[in-house]
Short mmCIF file of C-alpha atoms and ligand atoms in Angstrom, two decimals:
data_model
loop_
_atom_site.label_atom_id
_atom_site.label_comp_id
_atom_site.label_asym_id
_atom_site.label_seq_id
_atom_site.Cartn_x
_atom_site.Cartn_y
_atom_site.Cartn_z
CA MET A 1 0.00 0.00 0.00
CA GLN A 2 1.30 3.44 -0.87
CA ASN A 3 1.96 5.48 2.22
CA ASN A 4 2.43 9.17 1.55
CA HIS A 5 4.23 9.58 4.85
CA THR A 6 6.98 7.06 4.05
CA LYS A 7 10.28 8.71 4.78
CA GLU A 8 12.62 9.05 1.82
CA HIS A 9 16.36 9.51 1.97
CA LEU A 10 18.59 10.58 -0.89
CA PHE A 11 22.27 9.88 -0.41
CA LYS A 12 25.11 10.67 -2.79
CA ILE A 13 27.78 8.01 -2.81
CA LEU A 14 31.15 8.78 -4.38
CA VAL A 15 33.04 5.76 -5.66
CA ILE A 16 36.70 6.69 -5.86
CA GLY A 17 39.95 4.84 -6.30
CA ASP A 18 42.83 4.06 -8.61
CA LEU A 19 42.44 3.31 -12.29
CA GLY A 20 40.96 -0.07 -13.16
CA VAL A 21 40.35 -1.35 -9.63
CA GLY A 22 36.72 -2.15 -10.49
CA LYS A 23 34.65 0.85 -9.44
CA THR A 24 32.36 0.70 -12.48
CA SER A 25 32.07 -3.08 -12.19
CA ILE A 26 31.06 -2.87 -8.53
CA ILE A 27 28.32 -0.38 -9.36
CA LYS A 28 27.19 -2.45 -12.34
CA ARG A 29 26.96 -5.56 -10.17
CA TYR A 30 25.14 -3.68 -7.43
CA VAL A 31 22.63 -1.92 -9.67
CA HIS A 32 22.24 -4.19 -12.71
CA GLN A 33 23.31 -7.58 -11.30
CA ASN A 34 25.78 -8.26 -14.08
CA PHE A 35 29.49 -8.27 -14.83
CA SER A 36 31.65 -7.88 -17.93
CA PRO A 37 35.32 -8.87 -18.12
CA ASN A 38 35.96 -6.12 -20.68
CA TYR A 39 37.60 -2.93 -19.49
CA ARG A 40 36.35 0.45 -20.64
CA ALA A 41 37.83 3.26 -18.62
CA THR A 42 35.31 5.73 -17.21
CA ILE A 43 35.70 9.22 -18.62
CA GLY A 44 34.72 11.97 -16.19
CA VAL A 45 31.81 10.66 -14.14
CA ASP A 46 28.84 8.32 -14.69
CA PHE A 47 25.75 8.11 -12.53
CA ALA A 48 23.61 5.23 -11.39
CA LEU A 49 20.64 5.02 -9.04
CA LYS A 50 19.89 2.23 -6.59
CA VAL A 51 16.69 2.22 -4.54
CA LEU A 52 16.56 0.31 -1.27
CA ASN A 53 13.70 -0.47 1.09
CA TRP A 54 15.11 0.23 4.50
CA ASP A 55 12.98 -0.37 7.62
CA GLN A 56 9.79 0.78 5.88
CA GLU A 57 11.66 3.76 4.50
CA THR A 58 13.01 4.40 1.02
CA VAL A 59 16.69 5.02 0.45
CA ARG A 60 17.81 6.34 -2.92
CA LEU A 61 21.51 6.02 -3.54
CA GLN A 62 22.86 8.27 -6.24
CA LEU A 63 26.11 6.54 -7.15
CA TRP A 64 28.84 8.72 -8.62
CA ASP A 65 31.16 6.53 -10.65
CA ILE A 66 34.25 8.67 -10.89
CA ALA A 67 37.04 8.11 -13.41
CA GLY A 68 40.04 6.33 -11.94
CA LEU A 69 42.61 8.56 -10.35
CA PRO A 70 46.35 8.18 -10.63
CA PRO A 71 47.92 6.85 -7.43
CA LEU A 72 48.59 9.79 -5.11
CA ARG A 73 51.65 8.51 -3.30
CA PRO A 74 52.81 5.19 -1.93
CA SER A 75 50.84 5.41 1.35
CA PRO A 76 47.38 3.78 1.02
CA ASN A 77 45.63 6.41 3.16
CA GLY A 78 46.52 9.23 0.75
CA ARG A 79 43.16 9.01 -0.94
CA LYS A 80 41.25 9.25 2.34
CA GLU A 81 43.30 12.22 3.51
CA ASP A 82 42.67 13.90 0.18
CA LEU A 83 38.93 13.24 0.46
CA ASP A 84 38.70 14.52 4.03
CA SER A 85 40.68 17.66 3.18
CA LYS A 86 38.27 18.50 0.35
CA LEU A 87 34.91 17.37 1.66
CA SER A 88 33.04 17.52 4.93
CA LEU A 89 29.39 17.57 5.94
CA ALA A 90 27.42 20.65 6.98
CA ASN A 91 27.95 19.62 10.62
CA GLY A 92 31.73 19.62 10.07
CA LYS A 93 32.07 15.84 10.21
CA HIS A 94 33.81 13.76 7.57
CA VAL A 95 31.58 11.78 5.25
CA ALA A 96 31.08 8.11 6.15
CA THR A 97 33.53 6.05 4.10
CA VAL A 98 33.84 2.33 3.55
CA LEU A 99 37.02 0.74 2.19
CA LEU A 100 36.70 -1.95 -0.49
CA ALA A 101 39.45 -4.33 -1.54
CA ASN A 102 38.06 -5.57 -4.84
CA LYS A 103 38.90 -8.55 -7.08
CA CYS A 104 39.15 -10.88 -4.10
CA ASP A 105 38.18 -13.70 -6.51
CA GLN A 106 41.71 -13.48 -7.85
CA GLY A 107 42.77 -15.45 -4.82
CA ARG A 108 45.37 -13.29 -3.22
CA ASP A 109 44.42 -13.75 0.43
CA VAL A 110 46.88 -11.11 1.61
CA LEU A 111 44.24 -8.98 3.28
CA THR A 112 42.29 -11.74 4.99
CA ASN A 113 45.50 -12.73 6.71
CA ASN A 114 45.88 -9.16 7.91
CA GLY A 115 42.35 -8.69 9.25
CA ILE A 116 43.50 -7.19 12.51
CA LYS A 117 45.81 -4.74 10.76
CA MET A 118 42.98 -3.76 8.45
CA GLU A 119 40.68 -3.11 11.42
CA GLN A 120 43.34 -0.91 12.96
CA PHE A 121 43.95 0.85 9.67
CA CYS A 122 40.22 1.63 9.34
CA GLN A 123 40.02 2.98 12.88
CA GLU A 124 43.07 5.18 12.44
CA ASN A 125 41.93 6.53 9.09
CA GLY A 126 38.24 6.95 9.80
CA PHE A 127 36.75 4.23 7.60
CA VAL A 128 33.52 2.82 9.03
CA GLY A 129 34.49 -0.63 7.77
CA TRP A 130 36.29 -2.60 5.08
CA TYR A 131 35.29 -5.48 2.82
CA GLU A 132 37.01 -7.77 0.40
CA THR A 133 34.72 -7.64 -2.61
CA SER A 134 34.33 -9.21 -5.99
CA ALA A 135 32.21 -7.64 -8.69
CA LYS A 136 32.82 -10.77 -10.74
CA GLU A 137 31.59 -13.27 -8.13
CA ASN A 138 29.20 -10.88 -6.35
CA ILE A 139 30.95 -11.03 -3.00
CA ASN A 140 30.27 -8.51 -0.19
CA ILE A 141 28.97 -5.70 -2.38
CA ASP A 142 25.50 -5.54 -0.79
CA GLU A 143 27.11 -5.94 2.62
CA ALA A 144 29.47 -3.01 2.02
CA ALA A 145 26.68 -0.79 0.73
CA ASN A 146 24.43 -1.69 3.67
CA CYS A 147 27.24 -0.90 6.10
CA LEU A 148 27.62 2.53 4.54
CA VAL A 149 23.88 3.25 4.53
CA LYS A 150 23.58 2.15 8.14
CA HIS A 151 26.30 4.58 9.17
CA ILE A 152 24.89 7.45 7.13
CA ILE A 153 21.43 7.00 8.65
CA ALA A 154 22.86 6.71 12.15
CA SER A 155 24.75 9.98 11.72
CA GLU A 156 21.77 11.93 10.36
P1 GTP B 201 38.38 3.30 -14.33
O1 GTP B 201 37.02 3.80 -14.67
O2 GTP B 201 39.33 3.37 -15.48
O3 GTP B 201 38.97 3.94 -13.12
O4 GTP B 201 38.26 1.71 -13.96
P2 GTP B 201 37.27 1.06 -12.89
O5 GTP B 201 37.83 1.20 -11.51
O6 GTP B 201 35.89 1.56 -13.11
O7 GTP B 201 37.40 -0.47 -13.26
P3 GTP B 201 36.38 -1.36 -14.14
O8 GTP B 201 35.15 -1.64 -13.36
O9 GTP B 201 36.24 -0.75 -15.47
O10 GTP B 201 37.18 -2.73 -14.20
C1 GTP B 201 38.48 -2.82 -14.73
C2 GTP B 201 38.76 -4.25 -15.13
O11 GTP B 201 38.77 -5.10 -13.99
C3 GTP B 201 37.69 -4.83 -16.07
O12 GTP B 201 38.33 -5.67 -17.02
C4 GTP B 201 36.80 -5.64 -15.14
O13 GTP B 201 36.16 -6.72 -15.79
C5 GTP B 201 37.81 -6.13 -14.12
N1 GTP B 201 37.19 -6.37 -12.78
C6 GTP B 201 36.43 -5.50 -12.08
N2 GTP B 201 36.03 -6.04 -10.93
C7 GTP B 201 36.54 -7.29 -10.89
C8 GTP B 201 36.47 -8.35 -9.94
O14 GTP B 201 35.85 -8.28 -8.87
N3 GTP B 201 37.15 -9.49 -10.25
C9 GTP B 201 37.87 -9.61 -11.40
N4 GTP B 201 38.51 -10.78 -11.60
N5 GTP B 201 37.94 -8.64 -12.32
C10 GTP B 201 37.29 -7.49 -12.07
MG1 MG B 202 35.18 3.06 -14.25
#
């Protein structure tokens, strides 16, 4: 039944990271439930919309698929520092950020073996969580998005 009083949220989600890590593929998997092994670099920015039913409320995620960026510097938290220096919310807080380690289907279990270090890294650098994901095998993408939405709603 249509309820005119259903609360609606609109969240903008920026998907950023190095060239070719799978940003477009993650969004494609999340929104269209498919995957292509072919690589076409994103030029500029593409947009996609995902609508979620969330505790009787509607969440619209406007996904900003941003062209891959050249690596900033060797340290992995460079991107997060860059983001935080350029963007904060009206209340002065940093935007909720989740860290994805994609292509986990390729079988390099380096990160899983460093779970505790990853937890610590997230705490120190202000990520609300981290996930090993695969756009190819559809691993942890819904989980990562839900984690982000949960944190955004909690901080509203
Ligand atoms: P830019 O837009 O250039 O920054 O690239 P991107 O980060 O959007 O990467 P894209 O999604 O275009 O994927 C790059 C390549 O990696 C493509 O050939 C994809 O098929 C492949 N790829 C993406 N995700 C995965 C994954 O989870 N597993 C595997 N095995 N390949 C993936
Ligand atoms: Mg892309």
